[in-house]
Coordinates of C-alpha atoms in Angstrom, one line a residue:
M1 CA 233.9 190.9 268.8
R2 CA 233.0 193.8 271.1
R3 CA 229.9 192.2 272.6
K4 CA 231.3 188.9 274.0
D5 CA 228.0 188.2 275.7
R6 CA 226.4 187.8 272.3
E7 CA 229.2 185.7 270.7
V8 CA 228.3 182.2 269.6
T9 CA 231.1 179.7 269.6
N10 CA 229.4 176.3 269.8
R11 CA 229.6 174.7 266.3
E12 CA 226.1 173.3 266.5
D13 CA 224.7 176.7 267.3
I14 CA 226.6 178.2 264.4
L15 CA 225.3 175.5 262.1
R16 CA 221.8 176.2 263.3
I17 CA 222.1 179.9 262.4
I18 CA 223.5 179.1 259.0
K19 CA 220.6 176.7 258.4
E20 CA 217.9 179.2 259.5
A21 CA 219.1 182.0 257.3
K22 CA 217.9 181.9 253.7
Y23 CA 219.9 184.7 252.1
L24 CA 223.6 185.3 252.1
H25 CA 225.1 188.8 251.4
L26 CA 228.3 188.5 249.4
A27 CA 230.7 191.5 249.6
L28 CA 233.3 191.8 246.8
F29 CA 235.9 194.4 246.0
D30 CA 234.9 197.0 243.4
G31 CA 237.5 199.8 243.3
A32 CA 236.8 202.4 246.0
Y33 CA 233.5 200.9 247.1
P34 CA 232.4 197.4 248.2
Y35 CA 229.9 195.6 246.0
I36 CA 227.4 193.6 248.0
V37 CA 224.8 191.2 246.5
S38 CA 222.2 189.0 248.2
L39 CA 222.0 185.4 247.1
H40 CA 220.5 182.1 247.9
Y41 CA 223.1 179.6 249.1
G42 CA 224.0 176.1 250.2
F43 CA 226.8 175.1 252.4
T44 CA 228.9 172.2 253.7
N45 CA 229.3 171.4 257.4
S46 CA 233.0 171.1 257.0
D47 CA 236.0 172.8 258.6
P48 CA 236.2 175.4 257.2
F49 CA 232.6 176.1 256.2
V50 CA 232.1 176.3 252.4
F51 CA 229.2 178.3 251.0
Y52 CA 227.9 177.9 247.4
M53 CA 225.8 180.3 245.4
H54 CA 224.6 180.2 241.8
S55 CA 224.8 183.0 239.3
A56 CA 224.3 183.9 235.7
K57 CA 227.4 183.2 233.6
E58 CA 228.1 186.9 233.0
G59 CA 227.8 190.0 235.0
H60 CA 229.5 192.4 237.3
K61 CA 230.0 190.1 240.3
I62 CA 231.6 187.4 238.0
D63 CA 234.1 190.0 236.7
L64 CA 234.8 191.1 240.3
I65 CA 235.4 187.5 241.5
K66 CA 237.8 187.0 238.6
N67 CA 239.7 190.1 239.6
N68 CA 240.0 189.6 243.4
S69 CA 239.4 186.4 245.4
N70 CA 239.1 188.2 248.8
A71 CA 235.5 188.4 249.9
A72 CA 233.2 188.6 253.0
I73 CA 229.7 187.2 253.7
T74 CA 227.0 187.9 256.2
L75 CA 223.8 186.0 257.0
E76 CA 221.1 186.9 259.4
S77 CA 218.0 185.2 260.8
N78 CA 215.5 185.5 263.7
V79 CA 215.3 189.2 263.3
V80 CA 212.3 190.5 265.4
L81 CA 211.8 194.1 266.3
Q82 CA 211.4 194.8 270.0
E83 CA 209.3 197.9 270.4
S84 CA 209.4 200.4 273.2
E85 CA 207.9 203.7 274.3
S86 CA 211.3 205.2 274.0
A87 CA 213.2 205.5 270.7
C88 CA 216.5 204.6 272.4
A89 CA 214.9 201.4 273.9
Y90 CA 213.9 200.0 270.6
S91 CA 216.0 196.9 269.7
S92 CA 215.7 193.6 268.0
T93 CA 216.5 189.9 268.5
F94 CA 218.8 188.4 265.8
S95 CA 221.2 185.7 264.9
S96 CA 224.0 186.5 262.5
I97 CA 227.2 185.2 260.9
F98 CA 230.1 187.2 259.5
A99 CA 233.0 185.6 257.6
T100 CA 235.9 186.5 255.5
G101 CA 237.5 184.2 253.0
D102 CA 238.3 183.3 249.4
V103 CA 235.8 183.3 246.6
S104 CA 236.1 181.5 243.3
L105 CA 234.1 180.1 240.4
V106 CA 233.7 176.3 240.3
E107 CA 234.6 174.6 237.1
D108 CA 234.4 170.9 238.1
L109 CA 231.0 169.4 236.9
K110 CA 230.7 167.1 239.9
E111 CA 231.3 169.9 242.4
K112 CA 228.8 172.1 240.5
R113 CA 226.2 169.4 240.8
I114 CA 226.8 169.0 244.6
A115 CA 226.7 172.7 245.0
L116 CA 223.3 173.0 243.2
E117 CA 222.0 170.1 245.3
L118 CA 223.1 171.9 248.5
I119 CA 221.6 175.2 247.4
M120 CA 218.2 173.5 246.7
E121 CA 218.3 171.5 249.9
N122 CA 219.0 174.6 252.0
Q123 CA 216.3 176.6 250.3
S124 CA 213.6 174.0 250.0
G125 CA 214.4 171.2 252.4
K126 CA 214.1 168.8 249.4
H127 CA 216.6 166.8 247.3
F128 CA 216.5 167.5 243.6
E129 CA 218.4 165.6 240.9
I130 CA 220.6 168.1 239.1
T131 CA 221.4 167.4 235.4
D132 CA 224.5 168.3 233.4
S133 CA 222.5 170.9 231.5
M134 CA 221.5 172.6 234.7
C135 CA 225.1 172.8 235.8
D136 CA 226.2 174.2 232.4
S137 CA 223.6 176.9 232.5
V138 CA 225.0 178.7 235.6
H139 CA 228.2 179.7 237.3
I140 CA 228.7 178.3 240.8
I141 CA 230.4 180.7 243.3
K142 CA 232.3 179.1 246.1
F143 CA 233.2 180.9 249.3
V144 CA 235.6 179.2 251.7
A145 CA 235.5 180.8 255.1
K146 CA 238.9 181.6 256.6
E147 CA 237.5 183.4 259.6
L148 CA 233.9 183.1 260.8
S149 CA 232.1 184.6 263.8
A150 CA 228.6 184.3 265.0
K151 CA 226.4 186.5 267.2
E152 CA 223.0 186.2 268.8
K153 CA 220.7 188.4 270.8
K154 CA 217.7 186.5 272.1

């Protein structure tokens, strides 16, 4: 990381940033160009961090995940524009996460249920009972972070 003064290394601060963000940007390999999609997510406070997303059972991202398990994610929160009289002095505050890791589709019903509960908890702050039919209606995408960095400008 170039700007070491903005690097966040404390696990509790990293966890706070992950909790505050509500959308995850998943980057997948798609030939000559990356394919990036924004998704709701849930996560585990484990080492390494694991992020879960839900998806339709068919589509381009599902095909890409099946073809290549290498992926990256970004999350951002607390983005506030800092205005100025000078164009070069404009800036913003932010908190962000960047991670690279492995992406896969979850097949295990129990893990799918847990993933959907985590997604709903992260998005709503509430616990929902997840049924087998809910699990069967979607794919669960699992991203396991191999390398993760966090950055903040306050």
